[in-house]
Short mmCIF file of C-alpha atoms in Angstrom, two decimals:
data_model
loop_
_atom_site.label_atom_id
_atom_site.label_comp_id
_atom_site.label_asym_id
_atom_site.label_seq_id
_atom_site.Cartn_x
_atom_site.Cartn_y
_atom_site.Cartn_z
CA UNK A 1000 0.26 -8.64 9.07
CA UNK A 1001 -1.55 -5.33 8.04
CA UNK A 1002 -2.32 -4.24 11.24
CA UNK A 1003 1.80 -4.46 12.62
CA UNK A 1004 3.16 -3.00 9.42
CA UNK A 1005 -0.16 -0.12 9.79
CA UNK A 1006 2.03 0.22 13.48
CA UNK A 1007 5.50 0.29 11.86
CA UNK A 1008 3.81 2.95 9.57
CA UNK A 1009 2.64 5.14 12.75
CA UNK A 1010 6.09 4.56 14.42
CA UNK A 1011 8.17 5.78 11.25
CA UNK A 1012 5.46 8.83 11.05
CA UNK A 1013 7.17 10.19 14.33
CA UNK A 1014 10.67 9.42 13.57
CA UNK A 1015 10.31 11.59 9.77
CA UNK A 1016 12.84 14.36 8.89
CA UNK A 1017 10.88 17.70 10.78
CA UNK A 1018 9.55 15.88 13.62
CA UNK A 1019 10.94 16.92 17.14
CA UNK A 1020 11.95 13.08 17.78
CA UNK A 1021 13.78 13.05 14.74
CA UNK A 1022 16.00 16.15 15.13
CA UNK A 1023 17.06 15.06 18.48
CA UNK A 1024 17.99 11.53 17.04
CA UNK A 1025 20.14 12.85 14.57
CA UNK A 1026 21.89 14.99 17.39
CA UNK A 1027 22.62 11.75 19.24
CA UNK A 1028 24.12 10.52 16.10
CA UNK A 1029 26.34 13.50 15.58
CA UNK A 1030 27.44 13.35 19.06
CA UNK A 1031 27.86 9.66 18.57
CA UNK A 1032 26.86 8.75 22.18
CA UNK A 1033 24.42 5.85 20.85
CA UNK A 1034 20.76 5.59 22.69
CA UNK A 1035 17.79 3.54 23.50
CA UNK A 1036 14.70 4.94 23.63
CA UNK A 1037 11.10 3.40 24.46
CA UNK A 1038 8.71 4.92 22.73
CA UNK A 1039 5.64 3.98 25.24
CA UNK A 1040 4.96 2.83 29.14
CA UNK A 1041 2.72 0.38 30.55
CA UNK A 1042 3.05 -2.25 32.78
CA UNK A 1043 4.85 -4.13 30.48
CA UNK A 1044 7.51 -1.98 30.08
CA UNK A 1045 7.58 -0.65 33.73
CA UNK A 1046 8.25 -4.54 34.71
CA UNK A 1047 11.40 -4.54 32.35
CA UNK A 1048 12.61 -1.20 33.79
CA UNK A 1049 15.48 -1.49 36.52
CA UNK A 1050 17.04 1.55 38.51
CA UNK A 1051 17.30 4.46 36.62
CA UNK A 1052 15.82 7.84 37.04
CA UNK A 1053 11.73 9.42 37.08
CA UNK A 1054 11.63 12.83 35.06
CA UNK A 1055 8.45 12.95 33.33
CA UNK A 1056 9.41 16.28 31.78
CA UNK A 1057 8.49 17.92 28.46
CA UNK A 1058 10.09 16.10 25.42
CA UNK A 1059 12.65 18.29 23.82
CA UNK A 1060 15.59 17.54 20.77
CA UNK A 1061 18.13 19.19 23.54
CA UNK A 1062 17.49 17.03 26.54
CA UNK A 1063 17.01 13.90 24.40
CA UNK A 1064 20.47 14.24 23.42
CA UNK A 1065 21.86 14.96 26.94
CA UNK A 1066 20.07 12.53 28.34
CA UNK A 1067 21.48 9.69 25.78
CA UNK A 1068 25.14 10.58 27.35
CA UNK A 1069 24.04 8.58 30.45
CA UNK A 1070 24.27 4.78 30.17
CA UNK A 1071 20.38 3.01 30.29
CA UNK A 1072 17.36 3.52 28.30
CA UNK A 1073 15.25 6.53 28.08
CA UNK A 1074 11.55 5.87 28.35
CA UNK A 1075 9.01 8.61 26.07
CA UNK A 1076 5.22 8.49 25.95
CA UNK A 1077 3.91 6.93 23.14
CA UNK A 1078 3.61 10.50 21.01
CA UNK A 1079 7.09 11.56 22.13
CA UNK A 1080 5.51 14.38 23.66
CA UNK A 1081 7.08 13.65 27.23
CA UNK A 1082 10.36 11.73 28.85
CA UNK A 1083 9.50 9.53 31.71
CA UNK A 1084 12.31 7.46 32.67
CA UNK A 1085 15.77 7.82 31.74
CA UNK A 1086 19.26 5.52 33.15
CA UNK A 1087 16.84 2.61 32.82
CA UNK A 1088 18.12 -0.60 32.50
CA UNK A 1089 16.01 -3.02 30.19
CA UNK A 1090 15.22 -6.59 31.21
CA UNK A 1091 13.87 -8.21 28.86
CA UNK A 1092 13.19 -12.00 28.59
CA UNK A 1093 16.70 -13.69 27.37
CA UNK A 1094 14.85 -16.61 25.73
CA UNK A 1095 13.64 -14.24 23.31
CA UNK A 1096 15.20 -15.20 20.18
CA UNK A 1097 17.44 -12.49 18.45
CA UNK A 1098 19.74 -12.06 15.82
CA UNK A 1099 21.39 -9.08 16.92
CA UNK A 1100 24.73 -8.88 18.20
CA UNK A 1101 25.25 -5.90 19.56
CA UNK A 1102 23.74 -5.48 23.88
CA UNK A 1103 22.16 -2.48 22.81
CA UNK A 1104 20.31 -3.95 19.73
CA UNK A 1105 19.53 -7.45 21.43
CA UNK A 1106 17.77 -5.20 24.17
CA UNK A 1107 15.45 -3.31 21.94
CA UNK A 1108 14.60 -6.20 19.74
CA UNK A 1109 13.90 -8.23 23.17
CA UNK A 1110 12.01 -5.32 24.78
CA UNK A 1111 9.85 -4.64 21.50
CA UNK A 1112 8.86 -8.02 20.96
CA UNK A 1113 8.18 -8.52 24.82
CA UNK A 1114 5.91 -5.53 24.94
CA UNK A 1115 4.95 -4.78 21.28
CA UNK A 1116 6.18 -1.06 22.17
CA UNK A 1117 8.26 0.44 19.45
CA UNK A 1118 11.61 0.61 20.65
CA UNK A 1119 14.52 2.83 18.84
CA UNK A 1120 18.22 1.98 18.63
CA UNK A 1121 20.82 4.42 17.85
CA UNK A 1122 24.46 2.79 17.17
CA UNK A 1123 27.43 5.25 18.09
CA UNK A 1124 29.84 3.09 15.88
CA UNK A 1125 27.88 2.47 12.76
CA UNK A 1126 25.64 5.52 12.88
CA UNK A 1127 22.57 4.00 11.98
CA UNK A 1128 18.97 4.47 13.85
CA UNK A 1129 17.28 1.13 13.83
CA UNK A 1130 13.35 0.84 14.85
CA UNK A 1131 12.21 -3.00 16.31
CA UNK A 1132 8.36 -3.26 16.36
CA UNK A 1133 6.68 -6.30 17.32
CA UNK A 1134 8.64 -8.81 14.71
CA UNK A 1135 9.21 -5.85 12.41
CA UNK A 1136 13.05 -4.72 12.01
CA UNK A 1137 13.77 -1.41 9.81
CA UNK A 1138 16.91 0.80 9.98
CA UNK A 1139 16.49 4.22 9.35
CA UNK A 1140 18.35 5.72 6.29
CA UNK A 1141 19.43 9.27 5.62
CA UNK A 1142 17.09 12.22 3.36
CA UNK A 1143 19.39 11.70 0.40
CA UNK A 1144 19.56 8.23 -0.11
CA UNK A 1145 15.60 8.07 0.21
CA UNK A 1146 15.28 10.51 -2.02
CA UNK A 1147 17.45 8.80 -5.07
CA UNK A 1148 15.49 5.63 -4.41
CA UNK A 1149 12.16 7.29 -4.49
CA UNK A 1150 13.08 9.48 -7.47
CA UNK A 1151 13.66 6.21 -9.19
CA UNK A 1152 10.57 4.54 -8.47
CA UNK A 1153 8.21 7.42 -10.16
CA UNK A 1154 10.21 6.71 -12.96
CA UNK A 1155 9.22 3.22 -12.62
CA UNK A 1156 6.00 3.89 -11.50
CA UNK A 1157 5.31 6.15 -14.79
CA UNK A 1158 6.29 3.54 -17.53
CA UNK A 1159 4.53 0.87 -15.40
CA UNK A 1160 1.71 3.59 -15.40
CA UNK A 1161 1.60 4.06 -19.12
CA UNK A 1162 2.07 0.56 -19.85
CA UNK A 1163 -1.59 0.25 -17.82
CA UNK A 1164 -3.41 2.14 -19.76
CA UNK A 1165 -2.39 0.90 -23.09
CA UNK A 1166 -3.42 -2.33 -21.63
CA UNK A 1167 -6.32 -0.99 -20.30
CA UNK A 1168 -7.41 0.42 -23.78
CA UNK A 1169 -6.50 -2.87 -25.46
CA UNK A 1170 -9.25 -4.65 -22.77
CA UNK A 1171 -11.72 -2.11 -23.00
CA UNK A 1172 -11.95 -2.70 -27.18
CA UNK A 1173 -11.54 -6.45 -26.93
CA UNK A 1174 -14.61 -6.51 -24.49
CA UNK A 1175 -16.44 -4.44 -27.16
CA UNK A 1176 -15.28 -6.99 -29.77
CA UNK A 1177 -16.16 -9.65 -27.66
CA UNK A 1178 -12.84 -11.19 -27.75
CA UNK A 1179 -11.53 -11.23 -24.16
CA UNK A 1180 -9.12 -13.85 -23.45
CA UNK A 1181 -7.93 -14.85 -19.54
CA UNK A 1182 -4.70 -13.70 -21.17
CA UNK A 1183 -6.14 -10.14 -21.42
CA UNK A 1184 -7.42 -10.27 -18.69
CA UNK A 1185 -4.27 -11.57 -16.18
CA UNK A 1186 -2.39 -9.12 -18.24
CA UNK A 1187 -4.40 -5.96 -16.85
CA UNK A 1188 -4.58 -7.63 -13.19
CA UNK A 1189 -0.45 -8.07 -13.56
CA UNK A 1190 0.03 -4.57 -14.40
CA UNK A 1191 -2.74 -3.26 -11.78
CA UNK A 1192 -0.60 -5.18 -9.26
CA UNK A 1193 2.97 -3.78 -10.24
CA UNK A 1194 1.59 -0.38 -10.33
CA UNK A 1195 0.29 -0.79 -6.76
CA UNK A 1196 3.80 -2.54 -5.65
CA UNK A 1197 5.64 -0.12 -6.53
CA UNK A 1198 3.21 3.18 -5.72
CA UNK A 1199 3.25 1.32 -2.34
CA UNK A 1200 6.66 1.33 -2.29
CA UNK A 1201 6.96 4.95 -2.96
CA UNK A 1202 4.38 5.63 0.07
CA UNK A 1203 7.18 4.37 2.96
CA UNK A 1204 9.74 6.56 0.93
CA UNK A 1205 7.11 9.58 1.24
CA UNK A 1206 6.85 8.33 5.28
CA UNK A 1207 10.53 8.16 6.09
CA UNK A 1208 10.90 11.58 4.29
CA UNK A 1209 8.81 13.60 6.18
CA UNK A 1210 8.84 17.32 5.67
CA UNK A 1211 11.28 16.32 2.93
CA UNK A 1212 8.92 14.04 1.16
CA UNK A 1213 6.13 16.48 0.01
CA UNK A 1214 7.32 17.30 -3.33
CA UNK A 1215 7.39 12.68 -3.70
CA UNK A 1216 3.89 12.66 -2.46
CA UNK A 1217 2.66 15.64 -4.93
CA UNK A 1218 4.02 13.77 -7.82
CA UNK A 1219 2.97 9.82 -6.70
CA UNK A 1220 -0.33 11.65 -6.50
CA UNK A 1221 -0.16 12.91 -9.86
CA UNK A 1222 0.48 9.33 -11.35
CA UNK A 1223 -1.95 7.75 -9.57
CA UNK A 1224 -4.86 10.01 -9.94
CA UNK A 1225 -7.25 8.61 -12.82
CA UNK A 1226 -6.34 5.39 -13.01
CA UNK A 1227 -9.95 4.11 -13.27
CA UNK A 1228 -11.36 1.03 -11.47
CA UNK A 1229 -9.36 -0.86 -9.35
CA UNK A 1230 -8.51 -4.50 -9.73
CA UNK A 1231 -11.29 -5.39 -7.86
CA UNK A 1232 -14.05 -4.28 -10.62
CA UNK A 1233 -11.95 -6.17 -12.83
CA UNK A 1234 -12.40 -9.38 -10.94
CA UNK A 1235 -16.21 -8.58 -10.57
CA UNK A 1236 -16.50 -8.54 -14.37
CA UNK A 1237 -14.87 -11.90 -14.78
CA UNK A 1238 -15.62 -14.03 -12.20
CA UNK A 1239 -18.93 -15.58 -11.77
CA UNK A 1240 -21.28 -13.25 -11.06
CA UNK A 1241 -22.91 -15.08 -7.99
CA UNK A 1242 -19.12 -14.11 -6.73
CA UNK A 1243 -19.66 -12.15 -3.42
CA UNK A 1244 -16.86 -9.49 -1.90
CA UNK A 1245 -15.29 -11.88 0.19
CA UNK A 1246 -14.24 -14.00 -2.63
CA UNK A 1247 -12.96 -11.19 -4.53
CA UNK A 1248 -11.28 -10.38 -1.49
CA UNK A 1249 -9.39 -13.51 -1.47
CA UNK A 1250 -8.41 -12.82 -5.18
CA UNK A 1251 -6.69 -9.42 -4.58
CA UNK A 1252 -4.96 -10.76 -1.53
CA UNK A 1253 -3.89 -14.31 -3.59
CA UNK A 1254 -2.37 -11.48 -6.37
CA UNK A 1255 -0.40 -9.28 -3.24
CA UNK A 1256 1.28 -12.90 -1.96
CA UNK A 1257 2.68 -13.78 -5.64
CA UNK A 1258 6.34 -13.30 -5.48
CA UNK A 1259 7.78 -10.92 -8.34
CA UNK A 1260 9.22 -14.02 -10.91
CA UNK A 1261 5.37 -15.68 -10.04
CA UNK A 1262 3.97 -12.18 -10.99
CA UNK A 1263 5.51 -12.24 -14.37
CA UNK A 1264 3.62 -15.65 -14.93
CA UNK A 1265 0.54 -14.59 -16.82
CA UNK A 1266 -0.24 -18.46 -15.99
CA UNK A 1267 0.34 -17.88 -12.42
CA UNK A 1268 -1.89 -14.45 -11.98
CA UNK A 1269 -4.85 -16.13 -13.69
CA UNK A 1270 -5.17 -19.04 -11.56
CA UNK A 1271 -4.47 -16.68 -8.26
CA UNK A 1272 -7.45 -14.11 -9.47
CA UNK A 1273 -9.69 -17.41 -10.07
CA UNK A 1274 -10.09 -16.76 -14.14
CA UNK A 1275 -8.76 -20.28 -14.82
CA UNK A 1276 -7.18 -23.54 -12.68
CA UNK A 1277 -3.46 -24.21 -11.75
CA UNK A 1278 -3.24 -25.43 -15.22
CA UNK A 1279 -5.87 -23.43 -17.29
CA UNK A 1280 -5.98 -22.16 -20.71
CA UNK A 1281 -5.09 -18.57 -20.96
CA UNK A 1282 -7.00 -18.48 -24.29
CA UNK A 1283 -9.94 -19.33 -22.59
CA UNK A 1284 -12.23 -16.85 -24.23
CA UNK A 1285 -14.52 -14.63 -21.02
CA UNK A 1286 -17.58 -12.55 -21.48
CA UNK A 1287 -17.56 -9.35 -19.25
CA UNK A 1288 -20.53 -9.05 -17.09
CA UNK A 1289 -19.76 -4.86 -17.62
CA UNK A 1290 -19.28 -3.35 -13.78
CA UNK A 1291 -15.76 -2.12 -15.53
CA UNK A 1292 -17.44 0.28 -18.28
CA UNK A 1293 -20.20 1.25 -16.26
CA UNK A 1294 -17.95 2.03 -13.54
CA UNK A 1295 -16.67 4.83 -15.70
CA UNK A 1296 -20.46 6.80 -16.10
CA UNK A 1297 -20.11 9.55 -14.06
CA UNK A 1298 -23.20 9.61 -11.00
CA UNK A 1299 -23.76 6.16 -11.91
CA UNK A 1300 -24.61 4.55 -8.19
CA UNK A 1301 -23.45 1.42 -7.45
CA UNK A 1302 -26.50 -0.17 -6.83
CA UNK A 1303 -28.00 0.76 -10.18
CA UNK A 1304 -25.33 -0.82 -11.85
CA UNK A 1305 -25.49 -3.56 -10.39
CA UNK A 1306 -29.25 -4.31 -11.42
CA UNK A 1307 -28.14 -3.04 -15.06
CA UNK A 1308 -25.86 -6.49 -14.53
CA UNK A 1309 -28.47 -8.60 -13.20
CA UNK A 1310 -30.70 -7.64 -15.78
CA UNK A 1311 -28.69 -7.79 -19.18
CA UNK A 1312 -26.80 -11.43 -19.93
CA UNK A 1313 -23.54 -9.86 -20.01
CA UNK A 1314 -22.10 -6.02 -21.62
CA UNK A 1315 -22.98 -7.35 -25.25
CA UNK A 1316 -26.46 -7.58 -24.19
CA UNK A 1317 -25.84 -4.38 -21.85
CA UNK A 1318 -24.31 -2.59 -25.34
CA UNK A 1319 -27.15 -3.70 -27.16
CA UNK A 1320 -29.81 -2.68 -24.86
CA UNK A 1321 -32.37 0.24 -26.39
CA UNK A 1322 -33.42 3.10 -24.13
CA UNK A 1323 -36.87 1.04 -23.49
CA UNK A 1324 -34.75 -1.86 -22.38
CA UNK A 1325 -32.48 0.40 -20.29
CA UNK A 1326 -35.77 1.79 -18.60
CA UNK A 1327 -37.49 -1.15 -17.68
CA UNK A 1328 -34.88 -1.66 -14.50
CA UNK A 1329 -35.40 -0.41 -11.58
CA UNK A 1330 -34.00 3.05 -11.01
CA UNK A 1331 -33.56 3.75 -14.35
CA UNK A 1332 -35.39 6.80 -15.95
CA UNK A 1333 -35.41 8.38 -19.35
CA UNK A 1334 -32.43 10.65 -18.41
CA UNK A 1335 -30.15 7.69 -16.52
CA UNK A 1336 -30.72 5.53 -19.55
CA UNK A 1337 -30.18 8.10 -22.99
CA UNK A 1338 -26.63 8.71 -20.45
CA UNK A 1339 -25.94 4.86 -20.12
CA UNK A 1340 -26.71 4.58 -23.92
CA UNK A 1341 -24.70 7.76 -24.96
CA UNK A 1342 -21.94 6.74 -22.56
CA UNK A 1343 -20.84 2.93 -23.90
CA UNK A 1344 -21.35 4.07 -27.21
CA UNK A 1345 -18.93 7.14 -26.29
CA UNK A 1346 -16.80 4.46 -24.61
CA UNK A 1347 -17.03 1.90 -27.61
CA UNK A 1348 -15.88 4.42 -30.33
CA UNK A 1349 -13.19 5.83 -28.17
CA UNK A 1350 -11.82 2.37 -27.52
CA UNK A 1351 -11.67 1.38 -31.22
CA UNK A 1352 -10.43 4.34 -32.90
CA UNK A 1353 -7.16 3.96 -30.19
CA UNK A 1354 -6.84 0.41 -30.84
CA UNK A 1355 -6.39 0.63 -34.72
CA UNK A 1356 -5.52 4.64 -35.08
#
C-alpha cells in the first residue's frame, strides 16, 4: 500500500501548479476539449494502443492542448518530457471492473489498472482533471480550494501540536515520579498519531500545490520541527525490553490502521501499541526503561544508550546512578557520564517545576 500511494505521490509531483504538464492541463480545461493522456509507454501500453498517430516530439503546454482537440489518447514519456503517440485509441481489457460512467473515464481507469501507468482524465463537461493509478482514484482540485483546506489543517495541526507537548511534559514528570500509567502512556501515542495524521495530510496539500505550496511547507515545517522522539522511542521505553524493531514496527503500523472513533479509544491505542490486552487495565502502572530521556542528550549515540538500558533496571535506577556507576559501562567516560548525570537532573527539574508551576 506504501509503495502505490509513494507512486500516486510521484504522479501528483508532475501534475503541481508550475509544472509544464500542469499548465497545459489547465489549457485543455479552459478550452474545454476534454483529454486522455498516458503518462508512460511500454509494451503494455503499446498493446492497448490502436491507430492513431507517432510524433515523439518535445513536450510542450501549447501542443498538449492542440493535440487534445483530436479525438484518442495522447501517449507522454513517463517524465512528461516528450509526446509519443497521439489519436490513440485505448483498448483496454472490458472485464476490468469500473465504476466510472463516463467512456473517457472507464478507459483510463481500465488502462491504469491494466498497465499500472498513471493515466490522466480531463472532463470537458465537469471540468475536473482526474488521475487513475494502479487502484488509486484522485481528482485534481483547483490552488484555492487546496489552499483553504490546508490553511485549516495548520490550525489543526498547531493545537494538536501544543496539546503534545503538554502531554509530553505531563509523561516526562510522571516517569520521574514513577507514576506512569498505560493511560499516560496511550495518551502520548494518541496524540503522536493525530499529529502525524494530520501533518501527513498537510504533505499531499503541499504536493498538489506545487509552486503554490511553499509558503504551506515553510510553516508545516515550522510545527513539526522539535517535536522530540518519535512514537517509536516511546514504544521502546514501554514494551519489554527484549522487544526487537520489528515488533515495534508492528505497533506503529497497528496505531496508523485504527480508524479515527478507535483512535479516540485510549482502550483501543493501548492494546494496538502492545502496553496492555484487548481488555487491559489502563491504570496498569509501567516503569520506563529511559531510551525517551536519554534520547534528548545531545551526541548521545544510540548504541551507548542502549547499554546505559541494559545496564540500569529501568530510568529510576538510570536517575539514581552516580558518576562511578555511569562509568563502569562501556563507552562511558568521565565527560559522557557528569553530561548524562547533569542532563536527567536538568531534565527532572525542568519537568517538575512545569507540572506544578
Amino acid at each position: 500500500m506504501k509503495t502505490r500511494e509513494s507512486a500516486l505521490r510521484k504522479t501528483l509531483a508532475r501534475v503541481a501548479p508550475g509544472t509544464e504538464l500542469r499548465t497545459g492541463l489547465e489549457r485543455i480545461l479552459r478550452g474545454r476539449t476534454g483529454a486522455l493522456i498516458v503518462l508512460g509507454f511500454d509494451r503494455s501500453v503499446e498493446s492497448l494502443c490502436s491507430g492513431g498517430f507517432d510524433i515523439d516530439t518535445g513536450f510542450t503546454p501549447t501542443k498538449l492542448r492542440e493535440l487534445a482537440k483530436m479525438d484518442g489518447a495522447i501517449v507522454c514519456d513517463r517524465d512528461a518530457t516528450r509526446i509519443l503517440k497521439a489519436g490513440v485509441q485505448l483498448m483496454p481489457d472490458a472485464a476490468i471492473t469500473t465504476q466510472e460512467s463516463g467512456t473517457r473515464h472507464r478507459s483510463a481507469e481500465r488502462t491504469a489498472k491494466q498497465t499500472g501507468v498513471p493515466v490522466i482524465s480531463v472532463s470537458a463537461s465537469m471540468s475536473v482533471i482526474t488521475i487513475y493509478k494502479d487502484e488509486h482514484r484522485y481528482a485534481i482540485e483547483g490552488s484555492q480550494a487546496i489552499m483553504a483546506r490546508a490553511n485549516q489543517a495548520l490550525q489543526t495541526l498547531e493545537h494538536y501540536s501544543n496539546r503534545l507537548e503538554q502531554v509530553l511534559g505531563s509523561l516526562s514528570a510522571l516517569e520521574i515520579e514513577a507514576a506512569v500509567t498505560a493511560r499516560d502512556v496511550a495518551l502520548t501515542l494518541q496524540r503522536m498519531e493525530m499529529v502525524r495524521r494530520i501533518s501527513e495530510e498537510i504533505s499531499w496539500y503541499v504536493l498538489e500545490l506545487g509552486a503554490d505550496g511553499r509558503l504551506i511547507s515553510l510553516q508545516l515545517e515550522e510545527l513539526t520541527a522539535g517535536t522530540g522522539p518519535g512514537p517509536d522511542v516511546v514504544l521502546r521505553d514501554y514494551l519489554p525490553e527484549a522487544t526487537d524493531s520489528a515488533a515495534v514496527e508492528a505497533s506503529l503500523e497497528a496505531l496508523s490502521q485504527l480508524s479515527p472513533a478507535e483512535l479516540i479509544d485510549l482502550q483501543r491505542v493501548a492494546a494496538a501499541a502492545g502496553l496492555t490486552g484487548p481488555q487491559g487495565n489502563l491504570e496498569t502502572d509501567l516503569h520506563p526503561h529511559g531510551y525517551r530521556l536519554l534520547e534528548g542528550i545531545k551526541s548521545m549515540p544510540g548504541a551507548v544508550a542502549k547499554r546505559l538500558v541494559a545496564q540500569f533496571d529501568g530510568l529510576q535506577s538510570l536517575m539514581a546512578a552516580n558518576l562511578e556507576d555511569l562509568m563502569s559501562v562501556e563507552g562511558i567516560g568521565e565527560q559522557r557520564a557528569r553530561t548524562v548525570r547533569e542532563s536527567l537532573s536538568r531534565m527532572a527539574e525542568t519537568s517538575l517545576l512545569d507540572r506544578f508551576m
